[in-house]
Structures are given as structure tokens and as C-alpha cells.
Tab-separated table of C-alpha atoms and ligand atoms in Angstrom:
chain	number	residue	atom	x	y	z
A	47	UNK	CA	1.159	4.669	18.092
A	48	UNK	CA	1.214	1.284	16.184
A	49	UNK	CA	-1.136	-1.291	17.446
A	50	UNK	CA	-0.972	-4.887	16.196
A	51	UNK	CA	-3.780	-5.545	18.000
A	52	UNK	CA	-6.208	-7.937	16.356
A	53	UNK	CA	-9.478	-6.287	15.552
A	54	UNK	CA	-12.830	-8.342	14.626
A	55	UNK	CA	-11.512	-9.261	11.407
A	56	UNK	CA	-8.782	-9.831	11.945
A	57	UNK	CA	-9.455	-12.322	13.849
A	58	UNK	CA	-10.876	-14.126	11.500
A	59	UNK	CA	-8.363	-14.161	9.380
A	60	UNK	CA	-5.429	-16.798	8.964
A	61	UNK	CA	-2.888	-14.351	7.767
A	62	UNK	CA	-2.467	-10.596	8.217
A	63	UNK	CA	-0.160	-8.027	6.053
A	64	UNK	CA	0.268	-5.063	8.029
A	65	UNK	CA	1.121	-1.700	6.258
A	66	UNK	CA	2.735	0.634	8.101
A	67	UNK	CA	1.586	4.413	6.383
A	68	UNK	CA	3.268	6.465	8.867
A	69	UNK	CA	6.602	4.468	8.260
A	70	UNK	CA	5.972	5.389	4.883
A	71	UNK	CA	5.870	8.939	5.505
A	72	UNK	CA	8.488	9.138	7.680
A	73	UNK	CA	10.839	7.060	5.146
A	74	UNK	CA	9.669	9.650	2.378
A	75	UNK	CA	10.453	12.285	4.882
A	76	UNK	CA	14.343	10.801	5.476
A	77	UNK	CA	15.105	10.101	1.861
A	78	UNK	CA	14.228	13.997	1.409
A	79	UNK	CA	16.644	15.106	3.776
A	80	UNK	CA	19.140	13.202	2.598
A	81	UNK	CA	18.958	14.048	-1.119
A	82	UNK	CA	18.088	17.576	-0.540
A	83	UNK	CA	17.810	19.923	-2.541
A	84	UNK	CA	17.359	17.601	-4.933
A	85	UNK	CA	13.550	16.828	-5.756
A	86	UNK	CA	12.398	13.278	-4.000
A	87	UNK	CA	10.115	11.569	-6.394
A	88	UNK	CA	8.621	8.132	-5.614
A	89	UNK	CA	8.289	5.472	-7.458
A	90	UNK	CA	5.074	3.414	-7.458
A	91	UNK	CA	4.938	0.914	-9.817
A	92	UNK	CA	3.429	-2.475	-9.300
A	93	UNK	CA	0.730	-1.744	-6.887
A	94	UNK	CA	3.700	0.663	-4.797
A	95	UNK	CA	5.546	-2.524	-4.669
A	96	UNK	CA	2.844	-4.641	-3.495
A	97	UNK	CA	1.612	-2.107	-0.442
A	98	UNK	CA	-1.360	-0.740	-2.247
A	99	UNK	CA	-1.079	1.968	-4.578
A	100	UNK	CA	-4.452	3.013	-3.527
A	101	UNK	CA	-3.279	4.013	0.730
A	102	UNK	CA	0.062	4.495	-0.064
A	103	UNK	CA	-0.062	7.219	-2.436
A	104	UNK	CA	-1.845	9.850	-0.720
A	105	UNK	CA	0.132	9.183	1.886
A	106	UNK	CA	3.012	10.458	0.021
A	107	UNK	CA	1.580	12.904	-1.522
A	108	UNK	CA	0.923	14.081	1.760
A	109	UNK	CA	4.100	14.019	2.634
A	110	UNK	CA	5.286	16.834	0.133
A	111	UNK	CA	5.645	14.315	-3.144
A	112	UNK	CA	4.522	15.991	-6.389
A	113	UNK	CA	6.442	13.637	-8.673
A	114	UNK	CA	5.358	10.422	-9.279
A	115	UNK	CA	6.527	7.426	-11.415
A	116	UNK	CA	4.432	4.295	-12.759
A	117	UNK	CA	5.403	1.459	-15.202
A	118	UNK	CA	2.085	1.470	-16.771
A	119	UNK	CA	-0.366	3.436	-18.391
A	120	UNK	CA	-3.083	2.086	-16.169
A	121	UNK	CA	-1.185	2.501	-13.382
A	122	UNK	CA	-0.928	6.160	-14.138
A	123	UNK	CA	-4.479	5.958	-14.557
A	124	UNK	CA	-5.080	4.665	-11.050
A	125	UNK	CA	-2.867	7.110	-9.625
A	126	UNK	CA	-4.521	9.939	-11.489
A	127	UNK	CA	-7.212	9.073	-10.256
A	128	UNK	CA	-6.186	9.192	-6.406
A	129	UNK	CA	-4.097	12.193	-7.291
A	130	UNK	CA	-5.372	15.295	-9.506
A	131	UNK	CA	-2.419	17.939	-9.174
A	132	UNK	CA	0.755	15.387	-9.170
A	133	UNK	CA	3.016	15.113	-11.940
A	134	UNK	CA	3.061	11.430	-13.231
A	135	UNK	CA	5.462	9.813	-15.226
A	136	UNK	CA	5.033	6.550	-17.142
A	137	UNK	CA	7.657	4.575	-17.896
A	138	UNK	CA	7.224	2.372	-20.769
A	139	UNK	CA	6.495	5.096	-22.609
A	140	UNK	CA	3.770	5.917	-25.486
A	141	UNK	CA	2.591	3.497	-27.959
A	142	UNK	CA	0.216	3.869	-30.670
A	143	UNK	CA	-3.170	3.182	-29.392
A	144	UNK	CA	-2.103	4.610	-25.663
A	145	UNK	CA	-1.451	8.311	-26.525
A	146	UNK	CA	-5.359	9.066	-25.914
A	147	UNK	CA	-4.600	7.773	-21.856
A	148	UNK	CA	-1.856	9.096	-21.766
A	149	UNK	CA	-2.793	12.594	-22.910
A	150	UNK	CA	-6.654	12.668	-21.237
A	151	UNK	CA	-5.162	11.528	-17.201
A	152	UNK	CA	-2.411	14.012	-17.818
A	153	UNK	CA	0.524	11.184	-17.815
A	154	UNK	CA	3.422	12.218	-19.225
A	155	UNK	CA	5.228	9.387	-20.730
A	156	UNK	CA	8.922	8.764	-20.823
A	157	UNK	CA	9.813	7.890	-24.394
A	158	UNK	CA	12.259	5.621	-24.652
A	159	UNK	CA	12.962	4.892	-28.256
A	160	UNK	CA	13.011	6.955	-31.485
A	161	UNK	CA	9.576	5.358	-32.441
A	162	UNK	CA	8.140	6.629	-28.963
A	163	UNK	CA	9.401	10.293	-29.409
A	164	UNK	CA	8.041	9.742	-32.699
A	165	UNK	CA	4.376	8.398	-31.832
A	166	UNK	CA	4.233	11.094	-29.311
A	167	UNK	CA	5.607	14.029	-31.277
A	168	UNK	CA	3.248	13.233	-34.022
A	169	UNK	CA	0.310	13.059	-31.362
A	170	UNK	CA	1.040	16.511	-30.333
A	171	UNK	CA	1.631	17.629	-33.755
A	172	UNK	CA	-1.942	16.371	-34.632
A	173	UNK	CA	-3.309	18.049	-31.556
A	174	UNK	CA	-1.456	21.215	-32.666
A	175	UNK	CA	-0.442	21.919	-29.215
A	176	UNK	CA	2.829	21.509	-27.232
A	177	UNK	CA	2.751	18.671	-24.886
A	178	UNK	CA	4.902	17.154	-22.224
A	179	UNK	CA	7.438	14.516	-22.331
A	180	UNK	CA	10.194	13.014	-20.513
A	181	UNK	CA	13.214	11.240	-22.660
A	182	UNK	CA	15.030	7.985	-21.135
A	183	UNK	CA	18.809	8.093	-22.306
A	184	UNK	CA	20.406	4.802	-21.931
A	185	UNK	CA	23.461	5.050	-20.120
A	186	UNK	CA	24.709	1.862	-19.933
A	187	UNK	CA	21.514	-0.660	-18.596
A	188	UNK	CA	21.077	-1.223	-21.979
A	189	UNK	CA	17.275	-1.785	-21.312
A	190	UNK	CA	15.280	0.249	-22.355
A	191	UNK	CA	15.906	4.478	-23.567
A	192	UNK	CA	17.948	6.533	-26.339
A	193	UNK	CA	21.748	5.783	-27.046
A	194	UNK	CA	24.090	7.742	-28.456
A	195	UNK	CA	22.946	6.739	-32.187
A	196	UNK	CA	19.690	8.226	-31.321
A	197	UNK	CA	20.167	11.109	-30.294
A	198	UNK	CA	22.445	11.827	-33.204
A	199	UNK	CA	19.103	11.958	-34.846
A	200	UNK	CA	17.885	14.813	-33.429
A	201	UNK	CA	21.031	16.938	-33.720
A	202	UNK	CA	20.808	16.253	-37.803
A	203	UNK	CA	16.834	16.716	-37.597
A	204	UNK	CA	16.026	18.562	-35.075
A	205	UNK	CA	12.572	18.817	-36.030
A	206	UNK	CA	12.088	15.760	-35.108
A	207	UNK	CA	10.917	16.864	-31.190
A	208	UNK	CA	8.662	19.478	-32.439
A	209	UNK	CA	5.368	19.521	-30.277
A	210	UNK	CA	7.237	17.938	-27.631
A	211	UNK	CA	8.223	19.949	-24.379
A	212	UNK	CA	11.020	17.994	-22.700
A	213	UNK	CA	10.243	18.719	-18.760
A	214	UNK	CA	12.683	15.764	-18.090
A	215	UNK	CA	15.472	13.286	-18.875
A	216	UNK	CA	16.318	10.586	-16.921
A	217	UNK	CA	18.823	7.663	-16.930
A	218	UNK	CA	19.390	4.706	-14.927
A	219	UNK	CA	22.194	3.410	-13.007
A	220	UNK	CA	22.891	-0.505	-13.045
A	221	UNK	CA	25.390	-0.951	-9.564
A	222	UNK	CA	23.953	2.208	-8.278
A	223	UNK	CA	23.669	-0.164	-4.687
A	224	UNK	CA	27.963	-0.405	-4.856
A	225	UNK	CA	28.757	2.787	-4.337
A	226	UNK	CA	32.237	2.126	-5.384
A	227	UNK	CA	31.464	0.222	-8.500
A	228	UNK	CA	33.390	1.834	-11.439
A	229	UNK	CA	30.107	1.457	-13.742
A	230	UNK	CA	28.656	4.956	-11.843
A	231	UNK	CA	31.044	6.947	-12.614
A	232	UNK	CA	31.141	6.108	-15.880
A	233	UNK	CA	27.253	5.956	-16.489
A	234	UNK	CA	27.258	9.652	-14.833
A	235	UNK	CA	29.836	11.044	-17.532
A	236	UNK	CA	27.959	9.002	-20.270
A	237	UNK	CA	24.384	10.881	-19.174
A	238	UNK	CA	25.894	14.332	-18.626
A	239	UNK	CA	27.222	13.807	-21.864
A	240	UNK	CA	24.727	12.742	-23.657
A	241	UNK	CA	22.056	15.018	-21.636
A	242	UNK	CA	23.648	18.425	-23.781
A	243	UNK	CA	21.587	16.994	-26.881
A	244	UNK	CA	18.509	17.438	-25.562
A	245	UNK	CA	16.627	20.403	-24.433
A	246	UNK	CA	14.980	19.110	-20.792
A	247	UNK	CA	14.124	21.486	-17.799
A	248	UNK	CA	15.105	18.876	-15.392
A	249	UNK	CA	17.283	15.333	-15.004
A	250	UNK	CA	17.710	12.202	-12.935
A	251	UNK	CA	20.007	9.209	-12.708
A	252	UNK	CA	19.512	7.762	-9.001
A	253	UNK	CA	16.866	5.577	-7.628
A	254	UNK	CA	17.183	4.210	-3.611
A	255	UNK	CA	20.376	3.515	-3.852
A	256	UNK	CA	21.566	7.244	-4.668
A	257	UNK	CA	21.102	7.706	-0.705
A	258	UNK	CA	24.468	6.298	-0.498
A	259	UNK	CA	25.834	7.751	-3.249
A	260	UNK	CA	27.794	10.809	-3.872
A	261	UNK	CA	25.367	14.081	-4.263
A	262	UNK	CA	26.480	14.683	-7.630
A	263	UNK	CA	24.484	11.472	-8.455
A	264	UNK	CA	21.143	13.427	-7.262
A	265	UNK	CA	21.304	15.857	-9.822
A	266	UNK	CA	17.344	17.738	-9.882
A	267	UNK	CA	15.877	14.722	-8.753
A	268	UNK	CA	16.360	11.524	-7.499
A	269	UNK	CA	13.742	8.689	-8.144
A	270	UNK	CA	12.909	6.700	-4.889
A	271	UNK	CA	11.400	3.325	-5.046
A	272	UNK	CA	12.113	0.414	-2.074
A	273	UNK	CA	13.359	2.549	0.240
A	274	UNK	CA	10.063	3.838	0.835
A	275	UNK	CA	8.742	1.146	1.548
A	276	UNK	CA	11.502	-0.153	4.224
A	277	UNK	CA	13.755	-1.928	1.504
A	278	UNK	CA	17.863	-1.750	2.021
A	279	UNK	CA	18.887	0.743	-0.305
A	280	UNK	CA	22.239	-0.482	-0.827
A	281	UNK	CA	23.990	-3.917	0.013
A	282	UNK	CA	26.400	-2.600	2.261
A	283	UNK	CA	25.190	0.282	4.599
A	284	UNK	CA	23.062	-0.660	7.721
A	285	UNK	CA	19.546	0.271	6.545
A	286	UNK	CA	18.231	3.479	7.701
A	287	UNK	CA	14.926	3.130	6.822
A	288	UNK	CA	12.105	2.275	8.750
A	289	UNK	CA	9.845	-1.242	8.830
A	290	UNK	CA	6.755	-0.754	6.407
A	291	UNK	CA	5.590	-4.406	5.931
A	292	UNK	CA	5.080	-7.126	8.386
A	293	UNK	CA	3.082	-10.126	7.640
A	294	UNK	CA	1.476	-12.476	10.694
A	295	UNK	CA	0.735	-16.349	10.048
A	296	UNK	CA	-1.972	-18.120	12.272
A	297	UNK	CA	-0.372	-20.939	14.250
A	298	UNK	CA	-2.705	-23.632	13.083
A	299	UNK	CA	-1.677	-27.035	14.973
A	300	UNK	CA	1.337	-27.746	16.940
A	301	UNK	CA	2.448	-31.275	17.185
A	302	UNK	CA	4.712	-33.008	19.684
A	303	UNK	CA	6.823	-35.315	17.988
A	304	UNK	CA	8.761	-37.835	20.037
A	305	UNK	CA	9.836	-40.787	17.708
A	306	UNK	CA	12.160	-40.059	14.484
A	307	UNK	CA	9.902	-38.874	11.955
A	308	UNK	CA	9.830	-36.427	8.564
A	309	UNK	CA	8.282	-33.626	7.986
A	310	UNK	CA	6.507	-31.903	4.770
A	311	UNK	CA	6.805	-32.942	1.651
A	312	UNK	CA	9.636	-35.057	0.387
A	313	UNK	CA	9.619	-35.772	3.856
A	314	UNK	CA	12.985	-33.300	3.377
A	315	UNK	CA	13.304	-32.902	7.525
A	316	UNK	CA	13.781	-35.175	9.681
A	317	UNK	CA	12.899	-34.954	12.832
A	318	UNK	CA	15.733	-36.628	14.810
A	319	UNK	CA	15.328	-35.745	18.931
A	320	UNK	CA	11.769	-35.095	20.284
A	321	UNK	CA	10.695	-31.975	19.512
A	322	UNK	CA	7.562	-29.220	18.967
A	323	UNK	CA	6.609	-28.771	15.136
A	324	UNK	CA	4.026	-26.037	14.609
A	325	UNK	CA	2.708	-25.714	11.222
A	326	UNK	CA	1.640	-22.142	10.188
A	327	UNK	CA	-0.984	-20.338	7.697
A	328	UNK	CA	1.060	-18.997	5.176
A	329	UNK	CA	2.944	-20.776	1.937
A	330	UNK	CA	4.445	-20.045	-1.391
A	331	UNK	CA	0.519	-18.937	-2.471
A	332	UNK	CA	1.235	-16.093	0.124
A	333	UNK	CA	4.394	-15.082	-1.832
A	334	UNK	CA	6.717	-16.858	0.777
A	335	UNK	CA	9.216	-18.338	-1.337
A	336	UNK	CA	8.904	-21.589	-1.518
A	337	UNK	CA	13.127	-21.426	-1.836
A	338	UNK	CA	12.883	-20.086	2.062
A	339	UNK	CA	12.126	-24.351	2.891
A	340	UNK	CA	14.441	-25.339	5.524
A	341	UNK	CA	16.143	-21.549	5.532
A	342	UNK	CA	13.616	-19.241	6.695
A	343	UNK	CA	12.860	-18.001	10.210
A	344	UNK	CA	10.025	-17.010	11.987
A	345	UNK	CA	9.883	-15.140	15.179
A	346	UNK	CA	7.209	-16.118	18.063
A	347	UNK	CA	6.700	-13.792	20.890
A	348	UNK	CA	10.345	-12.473	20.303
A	349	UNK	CA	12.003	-15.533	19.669
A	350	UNK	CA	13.397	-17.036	16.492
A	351	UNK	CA	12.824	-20.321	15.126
A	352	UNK	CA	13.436	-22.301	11.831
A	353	UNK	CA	11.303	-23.146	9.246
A	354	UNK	CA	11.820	-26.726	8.808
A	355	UNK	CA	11.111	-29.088	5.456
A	356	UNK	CA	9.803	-27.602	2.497
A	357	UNK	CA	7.288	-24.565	1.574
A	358	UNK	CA	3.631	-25.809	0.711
A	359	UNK	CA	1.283	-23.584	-0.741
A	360	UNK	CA	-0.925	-22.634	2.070
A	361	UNK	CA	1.487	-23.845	5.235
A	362	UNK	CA	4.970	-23.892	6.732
A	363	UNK	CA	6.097	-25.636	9.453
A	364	UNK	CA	8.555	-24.593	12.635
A	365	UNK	CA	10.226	-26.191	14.653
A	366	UNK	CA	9.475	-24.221	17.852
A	367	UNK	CA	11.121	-26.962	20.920
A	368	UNK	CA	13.188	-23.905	21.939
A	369	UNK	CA	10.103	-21.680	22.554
A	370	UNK	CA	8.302	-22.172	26.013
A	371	UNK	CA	5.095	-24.317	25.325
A	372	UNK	CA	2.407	-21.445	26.514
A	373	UNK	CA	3.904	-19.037	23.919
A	374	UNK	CA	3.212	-21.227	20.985
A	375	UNK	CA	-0.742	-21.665	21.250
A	376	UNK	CA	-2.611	-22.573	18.317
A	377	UNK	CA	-5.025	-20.022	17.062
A	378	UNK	CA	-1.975	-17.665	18.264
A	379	UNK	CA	0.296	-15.571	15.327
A	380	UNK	CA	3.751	-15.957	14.208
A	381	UNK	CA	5.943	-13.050	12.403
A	382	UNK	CA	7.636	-14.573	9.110
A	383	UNK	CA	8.664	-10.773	7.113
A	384	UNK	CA	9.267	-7.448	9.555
A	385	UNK	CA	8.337	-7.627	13.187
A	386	UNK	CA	12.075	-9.160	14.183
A	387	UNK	CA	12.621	-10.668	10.853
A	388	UNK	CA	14.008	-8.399	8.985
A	389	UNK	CA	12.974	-8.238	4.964
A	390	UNK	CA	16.208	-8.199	3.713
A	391	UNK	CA	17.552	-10.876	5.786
A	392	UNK	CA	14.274	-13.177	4.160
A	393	UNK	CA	15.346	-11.950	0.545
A	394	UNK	CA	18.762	-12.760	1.390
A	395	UNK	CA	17.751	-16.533	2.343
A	396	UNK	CA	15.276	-16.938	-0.600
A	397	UNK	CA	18.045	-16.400	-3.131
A	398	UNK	CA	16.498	-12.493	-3.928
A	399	UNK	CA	15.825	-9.167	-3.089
A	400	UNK	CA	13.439	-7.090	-0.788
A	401	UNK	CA	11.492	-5.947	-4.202
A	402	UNK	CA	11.060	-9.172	-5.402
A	403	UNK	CA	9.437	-10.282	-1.945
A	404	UNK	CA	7.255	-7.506	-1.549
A	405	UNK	CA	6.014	-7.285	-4.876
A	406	UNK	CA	4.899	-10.938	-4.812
A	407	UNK	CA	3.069	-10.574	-1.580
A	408	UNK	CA	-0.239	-12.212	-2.097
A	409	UNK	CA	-3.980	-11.153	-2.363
A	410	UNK	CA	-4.743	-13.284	0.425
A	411	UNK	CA	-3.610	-11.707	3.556
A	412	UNK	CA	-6.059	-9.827	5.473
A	413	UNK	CA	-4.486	-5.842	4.800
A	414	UNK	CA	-4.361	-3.690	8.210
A	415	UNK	CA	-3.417	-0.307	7.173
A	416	UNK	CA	-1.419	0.888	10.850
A	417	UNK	CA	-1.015	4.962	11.255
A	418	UNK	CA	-3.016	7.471	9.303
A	419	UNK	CA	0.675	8.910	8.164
A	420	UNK	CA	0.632	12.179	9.903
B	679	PLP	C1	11.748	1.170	-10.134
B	679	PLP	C2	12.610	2.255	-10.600
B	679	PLP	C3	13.194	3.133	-9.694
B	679	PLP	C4	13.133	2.937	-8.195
B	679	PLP	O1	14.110	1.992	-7.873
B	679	PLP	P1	14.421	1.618	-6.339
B	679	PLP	O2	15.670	0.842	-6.422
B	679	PLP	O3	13.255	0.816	-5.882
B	679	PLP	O4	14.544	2.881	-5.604
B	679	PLP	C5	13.874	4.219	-10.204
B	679	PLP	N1	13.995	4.410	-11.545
B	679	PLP	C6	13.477	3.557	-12.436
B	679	PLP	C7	13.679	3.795	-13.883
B	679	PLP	C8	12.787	2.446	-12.005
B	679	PLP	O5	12.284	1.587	-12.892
């Protein structure tokens, strides 16, 4: 069961990010179904998208996960250190100066430029041992990984990978969410292609957004990221995912307002018949856009209402006339992201997406972790 009770300190506390584990799980659990037999791997960069890398992973790895993937070395780091028998993947790679990380927490970076397969291959060369690697071909982001230039390298030096064992090769789709957009087929053909150069156990091309897409997209594994975490996968499909995040704002005063007035800064609303303003604890400082000023909604007891006038960094204010006056008490919450305001929908009004949102959640919130994921 999922309580949103308030406990003691929550109570205290002026905002509230509730993190749903068990939503988490059973997300992680969908996703694997759907992509079967492909391998689900889970992506948990930045903090697990701004859930906490620190509750979420376990839960995952609970789940059945054995493959993770990080941005960061000391991300990897952190994970490692939550996780001892997962395999970890780092994505930007190996650098001078990062190989010792990299090689004592057991990360295996994906080298993504001649100069990384070349920092790492010397590392293991130096170590005289065989060590792991995974090799990012660049399909068509044109981002970050090997082109076709590159790998023509290793076909006229082939020597060039020795101490490296290639467990993987990935690639990276850029309209993977339009599952009709020309650009995967053609990014597909381009990896398969280019794939036959190198000599890796396993590949993958598809993040979220291969839920939707054809299973010859999934190949061994397919890399999930926001979908975990409750995020549309594509931008046309209902979502099937469950709600992870929902954050809570303390209603802090609630004004009557009877003669034409503004509101906020800029005094951008104006208040033209008499209504209820209630101003709320949360603001751009929170990671609510400030762009969401006269767009976003929040939802009181059920019922939706609009934010009115511009964000401020620690308060927003509602106009709540349509709400009956007992159900808007001060001291009482509001629901601005999840709990009948759906996280895409907010992304969608802030000019952005569901990553972009959660990842910029702030440190202030009081964190309730809700379900122990099993
Ligand atoms: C972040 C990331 C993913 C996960 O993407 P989602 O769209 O969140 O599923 C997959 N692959 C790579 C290379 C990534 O950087």
C-alpha cells in the first residue's frame, strides 16, 4: 500500500518529494516483459534522474537488473559501492588520470574515441592483463563514439585493441521516441554495419523509447532510462508506465481578493473578478520551472487549478476560487508533479521534457521513500 500520510517530519516540512520504489520495480518489471529476451539494463545517471541513486538502485537490482549504466566515473563509484556483483558501465569513457577508478570499482568504461580505446588499451597493456571494455559506435547522434573512419583503424591495425576484451558495443538512436522516423532505420543498418568490425560479445541501440519500437531495435540489450522512473517513453503512445515522483507544496496563505489587483512579480496577473489566491511553498529553487508562470496546474484535493503570475524562487501562487473554501486550508498540501498532474503534461507546459524536470528536482524537498519495492 502507498500512504501519503504525513509522518512527524514531514510535517514539518514545507515541501515533500515522494519516491515511489515499488513503482520503480514494477516499471523495471514491465519494460522487461516487453523487451524480452532482450537484457533490460537501467540507466542511472545523474543521481537515477534525480530519485536518489542511493534507494533506487538496490531496488533494481532487486528487481533482476545486473547491468547498469552511469555518466560518470564517480557515479560508478557510488553505485559500486551500493552494488558489488553488477556490471557497470560508464559512459564518458576513460581518460588519463581515471583508468585507476575505473579499473579498482570494477567500471567498465565505454570508450568512445580512438584516444579512449587507446588510454585504456595501453592501461591494460601495462597491467599485462586483459580487461573489459565496451565501444560506443556513432551511428548518426554525432555526439559522442567511433565513426566509420575509426574503426577503419582497427581493421588496418588491429593491434590496436590488444588487452582489451570487448563485452559490448552500443549505439544510440536520435528519434528513437518517433517510431516512424526514417533516421531508425537508417541508424540500425549504419550500427549493424559498422558492429562486424569489432569483436563484442554483446550490443545495444535502444534506450526507453525502444518499448515502442520494433524488436529488432532490442538487439541483446536495451538500455532503460526515464521510463523507470515513470517518464513517457515515446511522444505518441499513452504511457504505460507507472507514477514514481510526486512532489507536495505547503499551502502557506490564502488570500481573498475582492478589488482588481496583480499578482507576483511584474504584477503579470491580474486579478479581474473576486477571487481566492493561495500562494504555495515551492518555486523555481525547487526545480519548478520558472517557464510553468501562468501555465502550470496544481491539483488540491482532486481538483485542478492554475498557477497564476510568475514563478518566484521559493513560492507560486493559485488561483483556487473554483475549489470549495474548507479544502484549501493553509498549513494544508497541494500536488504540482504526479498525484493528478501528470509529469509529462508539466514538461509539456514548461517548454521540456520529463528528464529535464526530474533531474532538476531540488535538494530541498523533504524525500519520503513510499514501498520497500517488493
Ligand atoms: C541516458 C541514456 C539512456 C537512457 O535513455 P532514456 O531515454 O532515459 O531511456 C540510454 N542510452 C544512453 C547512451 C544514455 O545516455
Amino acid at each position: 500500500m502507498t500512504s501519503y500520510d504525513l509522518d512527524a517530519e514531514s510535517a514539518e516540512s514545507d515541501s515533500i518529494l515522494y519516491i515511489d520504489l515499488n513503482a520503480i520495480r514494477i516499471n523495471y518489471q514491465l519494460f522487461c516483459a516487453r523487451t524480452a529476451p532482450a537484457e533490460c539494463a537501467a540507466c542511472v545517471k545523474a543521481d537515477a534522474y534525480g530519485l536518489g541513486l542511493e534507494r533506487v538502485a538496490p531496488i533494481l537490482a532487486d528487481a533482476g537488473c545486473t547491468t547498469f549504466f552511469v555518466a560518470h566515473v564517480a557515479e560508478g563509484v557510488a553505485l559500486r559501492e551500493l552494488l558489488d556483483s553488477v556490471r557497470i558501465f560508464v559512459l564518458h569513457g576513460a581518460w588519463p588520470g581515471n583508468e585507476r577508478n575505473l579499473f579498482d570499482y570494477r567500471l567498465t568504461p565505454v570508450l568512445n574515441s580512438l584516444a579512449q580505446v587507446n588510454t585504456w588499451a595501453a592501461f591494460a597493456r601495462a597491467r599485462g592483463e586483459l580487461i573489459e571494455a565496451a565501444i560506443h559506435i556513432d551511428s548518426g547522434m554525432t555526439r559522442l563514439g567511433l565513426d566509420e573512419n575509426d574503426l577503419k583503424v582497427f581493421e588496418a591495425d588491429p593491434g590496436q585493441l590488444d588487452g582489451l576484451s570487448v563485452v559490448h558495443v552500443m549505439s544510440h538512436l536520435s528519434c528513437g521516441d518517433e517510431q516512424d522516423d526514417a533516421m531508425n532505420q537508417v541508424q540500425l543498418e549504419r550500427f549493424q554495419r559498422l558492429r562486424r568490425k569489432l569483436p563484442a560479445e554483446t550490443a545495444s541501440l535502444a534506450a526507453s523509447a525502444g518499448l515502442f519500437l520494433d524488436p529488432k531495435f532490442h538487439l541483446d540489450m536495451v538500455r532503460a532510462g526515464i521510463a523507470l522512473y515513470g517518464g513517457r517513453p515515446t511522444a505518441r503512445e499513452p504511457n504505460p508506465m507507472s507514477e514514481v515522483a510526486r512532489v507536495r507544496a505547503r499551502i502557506l496563505q490564502v488570500r481573498d481578493v475582492d478589488s482588481p489587483r496583480t499578482v507576483g512579480y511584474g504584477a503579470a496577473h491580474k486579478v479581474a473578478e473576486p477571487s481566492r489566491i493561495a500562494t504555495i511553498s515551492v518555486g523555481y529553487a525547487d526545480g519548478y520551472a520558472r517557464s510553468l508562470g501562468s501555465l502550470g496546474r496544481a491539483c488540491i484535493e482532486g481538483i485542478a487549478v492554475p498557477v497564476v503570475g510568475r514563478v518566484s524562487m521559493d513560492l507560486v501562487t493559485l488561483d483556487v476560487s473554483e475549489v470549495p473554501r474548507d479544502k484549501v486550508v493553509e498549513g494544508g498540501f497541494v500536488d504540482v508533479i504526479g498525484g493528478g498532474i501528470n509529469l509529462d503534461d508539466v514538461a509539456q507546459k514548461a517548454g521540456t521534457i520529463s528528464y529535464e524536470i526530474l533531474t532538476r528536482l531540488g535538494r530541498r524537498y523533504r524525500r519520503v521513500y513510499l514501498g520497500s519495492g517488493s
